[in-house]
């Protein structure tokens, strides 16, 4: 720590809280030099001067201990401050990033991105109903196709009167609607057959 | 008066892990076709095929379930109405074989007690990728007292045989509902109680 042209005297002008152990050594050097000068002057006083010298040395030793302890503390505090700063920034970043995620995330929870056009939107019950309706319509289509086949292949002659309910065995949940449709169908068929002067039946399954 | 195109209606159900080939097995049976594209079944679907057994026209209404867990609650509600259940695994997929016990438990929990069960080890054309020995399939089927076939929807192996055997097994258990006429051919009517009632 030898500054280029720093003379040891400068240490005496320093702010006491900026003082380092080196400065204390500079001060002790300066004082020691002055004491030597005094010691070389009139005789008879050297005993008292050397007493003073011991006391000054002791004060300087105390100062050295205090300054060195102070510096150590300072270093520790600086380290701690830096660590806390880093920790704070880390927590702050994490908080900002994890804000949305941490709202309600527990086990078995899912976050849905509302801007995703392919996000889940329908409930299981809704899917169940759609599937039931699809299968019901499919069953009706099959019945209609088979019925058509009956007519085409001549199994059923339009002159025979055969009223049979169309049974819907694919679904159990559509009783009312299907029954209603069957009635309408029958009425239309009857009207139609009346106009044709014939009776038309249809085969059931 | 009623003119019917079939004598009996049997409801069958296909279950098993996703991707084992349930839909392909059914498609081979109903349309005699095969498609390599894998399209996961959404929830539940069905196909109809009428077969003739012992002089009777039997309409098979075959329900095809999604193997994916997320459809579980939808598919299990269809177990109850089934008279026969085909449990399918994939001979090239060990996991699908391990899950057989899980599917059997599902049957116990959700299906009728007297449901006719059958085990199918599908994709038997892929011998080079086989990881489940045929003997393993036979063993687990024996342990549970059910029939077993190795099938291939792609190569059309045992598909029709499996469905017809299951239908025969159900037919054997089906009580003849014709008064004063045992062992007499039932040309029309009869059938399984409930299925043809007007109520639904």
CSV table of C-alpha atoms in Angstrom, one decimal:
chain,number,residue,atom,x,y,z
A,1,UNK,CA,0.0,0.0,0.0
A,2,UNK,CA,2.8,2.5,-0.8
A,3,UNK,CA,1.2,5.4,-2.5
A,4,UNK,CA,3.5,7.1,-5.0
A,5,UNK,CA,4.3,10.4,-3.2
A,6,UNK,CA,2.3,10.1,-0.1
A,7,UNK,CA,4.2,11.4,2.8
A,8,UNK,CA,3.4,9.7,6.2
A,9,UNK,CA,2.3,13.1,7.6
A,10,UNK,CA,-0.8,13.0,5.3
A,11,UNK,CA,-2.2,10.2,7.5
A,12,UNK,CA,-2.8,12.8,10.3
A,13,UNK,CA,-5.1,14.8,8.0
A,14,UNK,CA,-7.3,11.9,7.1
A,15,UNK,CA,-11.0,11.5,8.0
A,16,UNK,CA,-10.8,9.3,11.1
A,17,UNK,CA,-13.3,6.8,9.7
A,18,UNK,CA,-11.2,6.4,6.5
A,19,UNK,CA,-8.1,5.5,8.6
A,20,UNK,CA,-6.4,2.2,7.8
A,21,UNK,CA,-3.9,0.3,9.8
A,22,UNK,CA,-1.2,1.6,7.4
A,23,UNK,CA,-2.1,5.1,8.3
A,24,UNK,CA,-1.7,4.3,12.0
A,25,UNK,CA,1.8,3.0,11.2
A,26,UNK,CA,2.5,6.3,9.3
A,27,UNK,CA,1.3,8.3,12.3
A,28,UNK,CA,3.4,6.2,14.7
A,29,UNK,CA,6.4,6.8,12.4
A,30,UNK,CA,5.9,10.6,12.4
A,31,UNK,CA,5.4,10.7,16.2
A,32,UNK,CA,8.4,8.5,16.7
A,33,UNK,CA,10.6,10.8,14.6
A,34,UNK,CA,9.5,13.9,16.5
A,35,UNK,CA,10.1,12.1,19.8
A,36,UNK,CA,13.6,11.2,18.7
A,37,UNK,CA,14.2,14.9,17.9
A,38,UNK,CA,13.0,15.9,21.4
A,39,UNK,CA,15.2,13.2,22.9
A,40,UNK,CA,18.3,14.8,21.3
A,41,UNK,CA,17.7,18.2,23.0
A,42,UNK,CA,18.4,19.3,26.7
A,43,UNK,CA,19.3,16.6,29.1
A,44,UNK,CA,17.4,15.7,32.2
A,45,UNK,CA,14.1,15.5,30.4
A,46,UNK,CA,14.9,12.3,28.6
A,47,UNK,CA,13.3,10.2,31.5
A,48,UNK,CA,10.0,12.0,31.2
A,49,UNK,CA,10.1,11.9,27.5
A,50,UNK,CA,10.7,8.2,27.4
A,51,UNK,CA,7.7,7.8,29.8
A,52,UNK,CA,5.6,9.8,27.4
A,53,UNK,CA,7.0,7.7,24.6
A,54,UNK,CA,5.6,4.5,26.2
A,55,UNK,CA,2.2,6.1,26.7
A,56,UNK,CA,2.1,7.3,23.1
A,57,UNK,CA,3.1,3.9,21.8
A,58,UNK,CA,0.3,2.4,23.9
A,59,UNK,CA,-2.2,4.9,22.5
A,60,UNK,CA,-1.0,4.1,19.0
A,61,UNK,CA,-1.4,0.3,19.7
A,62,UNK,CA,-4.9,0.9,20.8
A,63,UNK,CA,-5.6,3.0,17.8
A,64,UNK,CA,-4.2,0.2,15.6
A,65,UNK,CA,-6.4,-2.4,17.2
A,66,UNK,CA,-9.5,-0.2,16.8
A,67,UNK,CA,-8.8,0.8,13.2
A,68,UNK,CA,-8.1,-2.8,12.2
A,69,UNK,CA,-11.2,-4.0,13.9
A,70,UNK,CA,-13.2,-1.3,12.3
A,71,UNK,CA,-11.9,-2.1,8.9
A,72,UNK,CA,-12.7,-5.8,9.4
A,73,UNK,CA,-16.3,-5.0,10.4
A,74,UNK,CA,-16.6,-2.7,7.4
A,75,UNK,CA,-15.5,-5.4,5.0
A,76,UNK,CA,-17.9,-7.9,6.6
A,77,UNK,CA,-20.8,-5.4,6.3
A,78,UNK,CA,-19.9,-4.6,2.7
A,79,UNK,CA,-20.0,-8.3,1.9
A,80,UNK,CA,-23.3,-8.8,3.6
A,81,UNK,CA,-24.8,-5.8,1.9
A,82,UNK,CA,-23.7,-7.1,-1.5
A,83,UNK,CA,-25.2,-10.5,-0.8
A,84,UNK,CA,-28.5,-9.0,0.4
A,85,UNK,CA,-28.6,-6.9,-2.7
A,86,UNK,CA,-28.2,-10.0,-4.9
A,87,UNK,CA,-30.7,-12.0,-3.0
A,88,UNK,CA,-33.3,-9.1,-3.1
A,89,UNK,CA,-32.9,-8.8,-6.9
A,90,UNK,CA,-33.3,-12.6,-7.3
A,91,UNK,CA,-36.5,-12.7,-5.3
A,92,UNK,CA,-37.8,-9.6,-7.1
A,93,UNK,CA,-37.3,-11.3,-10.5
A,94,UNK,CA,-38.7,-14.5,-9.4
A,95,UNK,CA,-41.8,-12.8,-8.0
A,96,UNK,CA,-42.4,-11.0,-11.3
A,97,UNK,CA,-42.0,-14.1,-13.3
A,98,UNK,CA,-43.9,-16.5,-11.1
A,99,UNK,CA,-46.7,-14.0,-10.3
A,100,UNK,CA,-49.3,-15.5,-12.6
A,101,UNK,CA,-48.3,-19.1,-11.9
A,102,UNK,CA,-48.5,-18.8,-8.2
A,103,UNK,CA,-52.0,-17.4,-8.0
A,104,UNK,CA,-53.8,-20.7,-7.6
A,105,UNK,CA,-51.3,-23.4,-8.4
A,106,UNK,CA,-51.8,-26.4,-6.2
A,107,UNK,CA,-51.6,-30.1,-6.9
A,108,UNK,CA,-53.9,-31.2,-9.7
A,109,UNK,CA,-54.3,-27.6,-11.0
A,110,UNK,CA,-53.9,-26.4,-14.5
A,111,UNK,CA,-53.3,-23.0,-15.9
A,112,UNK,CA,-55.2,-22.2,-19.1
A,113,UNK,CA,-53.9,-19.6,-21.5
A,114,UNK,CA,-57.0,-17.6,-22.5
A,115,UNK,CA,-55.4,-16.4,-25.6
A,116,UNK,CA,-54.8,-19.9,-27.0
A,117,UNK,CA,-57.4,-20.6,-29.6
A,118,UNK,CA,-57.1,-24.3,-29.0
A,119,UNK,CA,-57.6,-24.1,-25.2
A,120,UNK,CA,-60.1,-26.4,-23.5
A,121,UNK,CA,-63.5,-24.8,-23.3
A,122,UNK,CA,-66.1,-27.6,-22.9
A,123,UNK,CA,-67.0,-29.7,-20.0
A,124,UNK,CA,-67.1,-33.4,-19.9
A,125,UNK,CA,-70.9,-33.3,-19.6
A,126,UNK,CA,-71.1,-31.2,-22.7
A,127,UNK,CA,-68.9,-33.7,-24.6
A,128,UNK,CA,-71.0,-36.5,-23.3
A,129,UNK,CA,-74.2,-34.8,-24.6
A,130,UNK,CA,-72.6,-34.1,-28.0
A,131,UNK,CA,-71.5,-37.7,-28.4
A,132,UNK,CA,-74.9,-39.0,-27.4
A,133,UNK,CA,-76.6,-36.8,-30.0
A,134,UNK,CA,-74.0,-37.8,-32.6
A,135,UNK,CA,-74.6,-41.5,-31.9
A,136,UNK,CA,-78.3,-41.0,-31.8
A,137,UNK,CA,-78.3,-39.3,-35.2
A,138,UNK,CA,-76.0,-42.0,-36.6
A,139,UNK,CA,-78.4,-44.7,-35.3
A,140,UNK,CA,-81.3,-42.9,-37.0
A,141,UNK,CA,-79.3,-42.6,-40.2
A,142,UNK,CA,-78.6,-46.3,-40.1
A,143,UNK,CA,-82.3,-47.1,-39.5
A,144,UNK,CA,-83.3,-44.8,-42.5
A,145,UNK,CA,-80.7,-46.5,-44.7
A,146,UNK,CA,-81.9,-49.9,-43.8
A,147,UNK,CA,-85.4,-48.9,-44.4
A,148,UNK,CA,-84.5,-47.5,-47.7
A,149,UNK,CA,-82.9,-50.8,-48.5
A,150,UNK,CA,-86.1,-52.6,-47.5
A,151,UNK,CA,-88.0,-50.6,-50.1
A,152,UNK,CA,-85.3,-50.9,-52.8
A,153,UNK,CA,-85.0,-54.7,-52.4
A,154,UNK,CA,-88.7,-55.1,-52.3
A,155,UNK,CA,-88.8,-56.7,-48.9
A,156,UNK,CA,-91.6,-54.3,-48.1
A,157,UNK,CA,-94.3,-53.7,-50.6
A,158,UNK,CA,-95.9,-50.3,-50.4
A,159,UNK,CA,-99.3,-52.0,-50.4
A,160,UNK,CA,-98.7,-53.7,-47.1
A,161,UNK,CA,-99.7,-51.9,-44.1
A,162,UNK,CA,-96.9,-52.2,-41.6
A,163,UNK,CA,-96.7,-49.7,-38.8
A,164,UNK,CA,-93.8,-50.4,-36.7
A,165,UNK,CA,-92.0,-48.0,-34.4
A,166,UNK,CA,-88.6,-47.1,-35.2
A,167,UNK,CA,-86.6,-48.1,-32.3
A,168,UNK,CA,-83.6,-46.2,-31.2
A,169,UNK,CA,-81.3,-48.6,-29.5
A,170,UNK,CA,-78.2,-46.5,-29.7
A,171,UNK,CA,-79.2,-44.1,-27.0
A,172,UNK,CA,-81.5,-44.2,-24.0
A,173,UNK,CA,-81.7,-40.5,-23.4
A,174,UNK,CA,-83.8,-39.4,-26.3
A,175,UNK,CA,-87.0,-41.1,-25.6
A,176,UNK,CA,-89.3,-38.1,-26.0
A,177,UNK,CA,-87.8,-36.5,-29.0
A,178,UNK,CA,-87.5,-39.8,-30.9
A,179,UNK,CA,-91.1,-40.7,-30.1
A,180,UNK,CA,-92.2,-37.3,-31.3
A,181,UNK,CA,-90.4,-37.6,-34.5
A,182,UNK,CA,-91.8,-41.0,-35.1
A,183,UNK,CA,-95.3,-39.6,-34.7
A,184,UNK,CA,-94.7,-36.8,-37.1
A,185,UNK,CA,-93.2,-39.2,-39.5
A,186,UNK,CA,-96.3,-41.5,-39.2
A,187,UNK,CA,-98.7,-38.6,-39.8
A,188,UNK,CA,-96.7,-37.4,-42.8
A,189,UNK,CA,-96.6,-40.9,-44.2
A,190,UNK,CA,-100.4,-41.3,-43.7
A,191,UNK,CA,-101.1,-38.1,-45.4
A,192,UNK,CA,-98.8,-39.1,-48.2
A,193,UNK,CA,-100.4,-42.5,-48.6
A,194,UNK,CA,-103.8,-41.0,-48.5
A,195,UNK,CA,-103.0,-38.7,-51.4
A,196,UNK,CA,-101.5,-41.6,-53.3
A,197,UNK,CA,-104.5,-43.7,-52.4
A,198,UNK,CA,-102.2,-46.3,-50.9
A,199,UNK,CA,-101.1,-47.4,-47.5
A,200,UNK,CA,-97.4,-47.1,-46.9
A,201,UNK,CA,-95.7,-48.8,-44.0
A,202,UNK,CA,-92.2,-48.9,-43.0
A,203,UNK,CA,-90.0,-51.5,-41.4
A,204,UNK,CA,-88.7,-51.1,-37.9
A,205,UNK,CA,-85.6,-52.4,-36.3
B,1,UNK,CA,-97.2,-57.5,-38.4
B,2,UNK,CA,-93.7,-56.2,-37.6
B,3,UNK,CA,-91.2,-56.9,-40.3
B,4,UNK,CA,-87.8,-57.2,-38.8
B,5,UNK,CA,-84.4,-57.4,-40.5
B,6,UNK,CA,-82.9,-59.3,-37.6
B,7,UNK,CA,-83.9,-61.7,-34.9
B,8,UNK,CA,-81.6,-60.7,-32.1
B,9,UNK,CA,-79.7,-57.6,-31.1
B,10,UNK,CA,-76.4,-58.0,-29.3
B,11,UNK,CA,-74.5,-55.1,-27.8
B,12,UNK,CA,-70.7,-55.4,-27.8
B,13,UNK,CA,-68.1,-53.2,-26.4
B,14,UNK,CA,-64.4,-52.7,-27.3
B,15,UNK,CA,-62.0,-51.6,-24.5
B,16,UNK,CA,-58.3,-51.4,-24.0
B,17,UNK,CA,-55.4,-48.9,-24.0
B,18,UNK,CA,-55.2,-46.1,-26.5
B,19,UNK,CA,-53.6,-47.1,-29.7
B,20,UNK,CA,-53.9,-50.9,-29.5
B,21,UNK,CA,-56.2,-50.9,-32.5
B,22,UNK,CA,-59.8,-51.2,-31.2
B,23,UNK,CA,-61.1,-48.9,-33.9
B,24,UNK,CA,-59.1,-50.8,-36.6
B,25,UNK,CA,-60.4,-54.1,-35.4
B,26,UNK,CA,-63.9,-52.9,-35.6
B,27,UNK,CA,-63.4,-51.2,-39.0
B,28,UNK,CA,-62.0,-54.5,-40.3
B,29,UNK,CA,-65.0,-56.4,-39.1
B,30,UNK,CA,-67.7,-53.9,-40.2
B,31,UNK,CA,-66.2,-52.6,-43.4
B,32,UNK,CA,-63.5,-55.1,-44.2
B,33,UNK,CA,-61.0,-52.3,-44.5
B,34,UNK,CA,-57.9,-51.0,-42.8
B,35,UNK,CA,-56.4,-47.5,-42.4
B,36,UNK,CA,-52.9,-46.9,-41.1
B,37,UNK,CA,-53.6,-43.3,-39.9
B,38,UNK,CA,-54.0,-43.1,-36.2
B,39,UNK,CA,-57.0,-41.0,-35.2
B,40,UNK,CA,-57.8,-41.2,-31.6
B,41,UNK,CA,-61.4,-42.0,-30.9
B,42,UNK,CA,-63.3,-39.2,-29.2
B,43,UNK,CA,-65.2,-40.6,-26.3
B,44,UNK,CA,-67.4,-43.3,-27.9
B,45,UNK,CA,-68.5,-44.4,-31.3
B,46,UNK,CA,-70.4,-47.4,-32.7
B,47,UNK,CA,-70.9,-49.5,-35.7
B,48,UNK,CA,-73.6,-52.0,-36.7
B,49,UNK,CA,-73.1,-55.3,-38.4
B,50,UNK,CA,-75.6,-58.0,-38.9
B,51,UNK,CA,-74.4,-61.6,-38.9
B,52,UNK,CA,-76.1,-64.9,-39.2
B,53,UNK,CA,-75.6,-67.6,-36.6
B,54,UNK,CA,-77.5,-70.8,-36.2
B,55,UNK,CA,-80.1,-69.7,-38.6
B,56,UNK,CA,-80.7,-66.4,-36.8
B,57,UNK,CA,-80.0,-62.9,-38.0
B,58,UNK,CA,-78.1,-61.2,-35.2
B,59,UNK,CA,-77.6,-57.5,-35.3
B,60,UNK,CA,-74.3,-56.6,-33.6
B,61,UNK,CA,-74.2,-53.1,-32.2
B,62,UNK,CA,-70.5,-52.6,-31.4
B,63,UNK,CA,-69.4,-49.8,-29.3
B,64,UNK,CA,-65.9,-48.5,-29.8
B,65,UNK,CA,-64.5,-46.7,-26.8
B,66,UNK,CA,-61.6,-44.2,-26.5
B,67,UNK,CA,-58.7,-45.8,-24.6
B,68,UNK,CA,-57.5,-42.4,-23.3
B,69,UNK,CA,-57.9,-41.9,-19.6
B,70,UNK,CA,-59.5,-38.5,-20.1
B,71,UNK,CA,-62.6,-40.2,-21.6
B,72,UNK,CA,-62.8,-42.7,-18.8
B,73,UNK,CA,-66.0,-41.4,-17.1
B,74,UNK,CA,-67.7,-41.2,-20.5
B,75,UNK,CA,-66.7,-44.7,-21.7
B,76,UNK,CA,-67.4,-46.5,-18.4
B,77,UNK,CA,-71.1,-45.5,-18.5
B,78,UNK,CA,-71.4,-47.6,-21.7
B,79,UNK,CA,-70.2,-50.8,-20.0
B,80,UNK,CA,-73.6,-51.5,-18.3
B,81,UNK,CA,-75.5,-52.2,-21.5
B,82,UNK,CA,-72.9,-54.4,-23.0
B,83,UNK,CA,-73.6,-58.2,-23.4
B,84,UNK,CA,-70.0,-58.9,-24.6
B,85,UNK,CA,-66.8,-57.0,-24.0
B,86,UNK,CA,-63.6,-57.4,-26.1
B,87,UNK,CA,-60.5,-56.3,-24.2
B,88,UNK,CA,-57.8,-55.5,-26.7
B,89,UNK,CA,-54.0,-55.2,-26.1
B,90,UNK,CA,-51.2,-54.6,-28.5
B,91,UNK,CA,-48.6,-57.5,-28.7
B,92,UNK,CA,-45.9,-54.8,-29.5
B,93,UNK,CA,-46.8,-52.8,-26.4
B,94,UNK,CA,-45.9,-54.3,-23.0
B,95,UNK,CA,-47.7,-51.5,-21.1
B,96,UNK,CA,-51.0,-52.3,-22.9
B,97,UNK,CA,-50.6,-55.9,-21.7
B,98,UNK,CA,-49.8,-54.9,-18.1
B,99,UNK,CA,-53.0,-52.8,-18.1
B,100,UNK,CA,-55.2,-55.8,-18.8
B,101,UNK,CA,-55.8,-56.2,-15.1
B,102,UNK,CA,-56.9,-52.6,-14.8
B,103,UNK,CA,-59.4,-53.1,-17.7
B,104,UNK,CA,-60.7,-56.3,-16.1
B,105,UNK,CA,-61.3,-54.4,-12.9
B,106,UNK,CA,-63.2,-51.8,-14.9
B,107,UNK,CA,-65.4,-54.6,-16.2
B,108,UNK,CA,-66.0,-55.9,-12.8
B,109,UNK,CA,-66.9,-52.4,-11.5
B,110,UNK,CA,-69.1,-51.2,-14.4
B,111,UNK,CA,-70.4,-54.0,-16.5
B,112,UNK,CA,-73.2,-56.6,-15.9
B,113,UNK,CA,-72.1,-59.5,-13.9
B,114,UNK,CA,-72.9,-62.0,-16.7
B,115,UNK,CA,-71.1,-60.1,-19.5
B,116,UNK,CA,-69.2,-62.3,-21.9
B,117,UNK,CA,-65.6,-61.3,-22.0
B,118,UNK,CA,-62.9,-61.9,-24.6
B,119,UNK,CA,-59.2,-61.0,-24.7
B,120,UNK,CA,-57.5,-60.0,-28.0
B,121,UNK,CA,-53.8,-59.5,-28.6
B,122,UNK,CA,-53.8,-57.3,-31.7
B,123,UNK,CA,-51.2,-56.4,-34.3
B,124,UNK,CA,-50.0,-60.0,-34.5
B,125,UNK,CA,-48.7,-59.3,-38.0
B,126,UNK,CA,-45.8,-57.3,-36.4
B,127,UNK,CA,-43.9,-60.3,-35.3
B,128,UNK,CA,-40.5,-58.5,-35.4
B,129,UNK,CA,-41.8,-56.0,-32.8
B,130,UNK,CA,-43.5,-58.4,-30.6
B,131,UNK,CA,-42.8,-58.0,-26.9
B,132,UNK,CA,-45.8,-60.0,-25.5
B,133,UNK,CA,-45.5,-63.7,-26.0
B,134,UNK,CA,-48.6,-65.5,-27.2
B,135,UNK,CA,-48.3,-67.8,-24.2
B,136,UNK,CA,-48.5,-64.9,-21.9
B,137,UNK,CA,-51.8,-63.8,-23.4
B,138,UNK,CA,-53.1,-67.4,-23.3
B,139,UNK,CA,-52.1,-67.7,-19.6
B,140,UNK,CA,-53.8,-64.5,-18.4
B,141,UNK,CA,-57.0,-65.5,-20.4
B,142,UNK,CA,-56.9,-68.9,-18.8
B,143,UNK,CA,-56.5,-67.4,-15.3
B,144,UNK,CA,-59.6,-65.3,-15.9
B,145,UNK,CA,-61.6,-68.0,-17.7
B,146,UNK,CA,-62.0,-66.0,-20.9
B,147,UNK,CA,-61.4,-66.7,-24.5
B,148,UNK,CA,-58.3,-65.4,-26.3
B,149,UNK,CA,-57.3,-64.7,-29.8
B,150,UNK,CA,-54.3,-63.0,-31.4
B,151,UNK,CA,-55.6,-60.8,-34.1
B,152,UNK,CA,-54.4,-58.5,-36.8
B,153,UNK,CA,-56.8,-55.9,-38.2
B,154,UNK,CA,-54.2,-55.0,-40.8
B,155,UNK,CA,-53.6,-58.6,-42.1
B,156,UNK,CA,-57.2,-59.6,-41.3
B,157,UNK,CA,-56.3,-62.4,-38.9
B,158,UNK,CA,-59.0,-63.8,-36.6
B,159,UNK,CA,-61.1,-60.6,-36.7
B,160,UNK,CA,-64.3,-62.2,-37.9
B,161,UNK,CA,-63.6,-65.3,-35.9
B,162,UNK,CA,-63.3,-63.3,-32.7
B,163,UNK,CA,-66.6,-61.4,-33.2
B,164,UNK,CA,-68.5,-64.5,-34.3
B,165,UNK,CA,-67.2,-66.5,-31.4
B,166,UNK,CA,-68.2,-63.8,-28.9
B,167,UNK,CA,-71.6,-63.5,-30.6
B,168,UNK,CA,-72.0,-67.4,-30.4
B,169,UNK,CA,-71.1,-67.3,-26.7
B,170,UNK,CA,-73.7,-64.7,-26.0
B,171,UNK,CA,-76.3,-66.6,-28.2
B,172,UNK,CA,-75.7,-69.7,-26.2
B,173,UNK,CA,-76.6,-67.9,-23.0
B,174,UNK,CA,-79.6,-66.2,-24.5
B,175,UNK,CA,-82.8,-67.7,-23.3
B,176,UNK,CA,-85.3,-68.7,-26.0
B,177,UNK,CA,-88.3,-66.6,-25.4
B,178,UNK,CA,-90.8,-68.5,-27.5
B,179,UNK,CA,-93.6,-70.2,-25.6
B,180,UNK,CA,-94.4,-73.9,-26.4
B,181,UNK,CA,-91.6,-74.2,-28.9
B,182,UNK,CA,-88.2,-75.4,-27.6
B,183,UNK,CA,-85.5,-75.9,-30.2
B,184,UNK,CA,-87.8,-74.5,-32.9
B,185,UNK,CA,-86.5,-72.0,-35.3
B,186,UNK,CA,-87.6,-68.6,-34.4
B,187,UNK,CA,-88.1,-66.7,-37.7
B,188,UNK,CA,-88.9,-63.4,-36.1
B,189,UNK,CA,-89.7,-61.7,-32.9
B,190,UNK,CA,-88.3,-63.1,-29.7
B,191,UNK,CA,-85.0,-61.6,-29.0
B,192,UNK,CA,-83.4,-60.4,-25.9
B,193,UNK,CA,-85.7,-58.9,-23.4
B,194,UNK,CA,-85.7,-55.2,-23.2
B,195,UNK,CA,-83.8,-54.3,-26.4
B,196,UNK,CA,-86.8,-54.0,-28.7
B,197,UNK,CA,-89.3,-52.7,-26.2
B,198,UNK,CA,-91.0,-49.5,-27.4
B,199,UNK,CA,-89.9,-47.5,-24.4
B,200,UNK,CA,-86.5,-46.5,-25.7
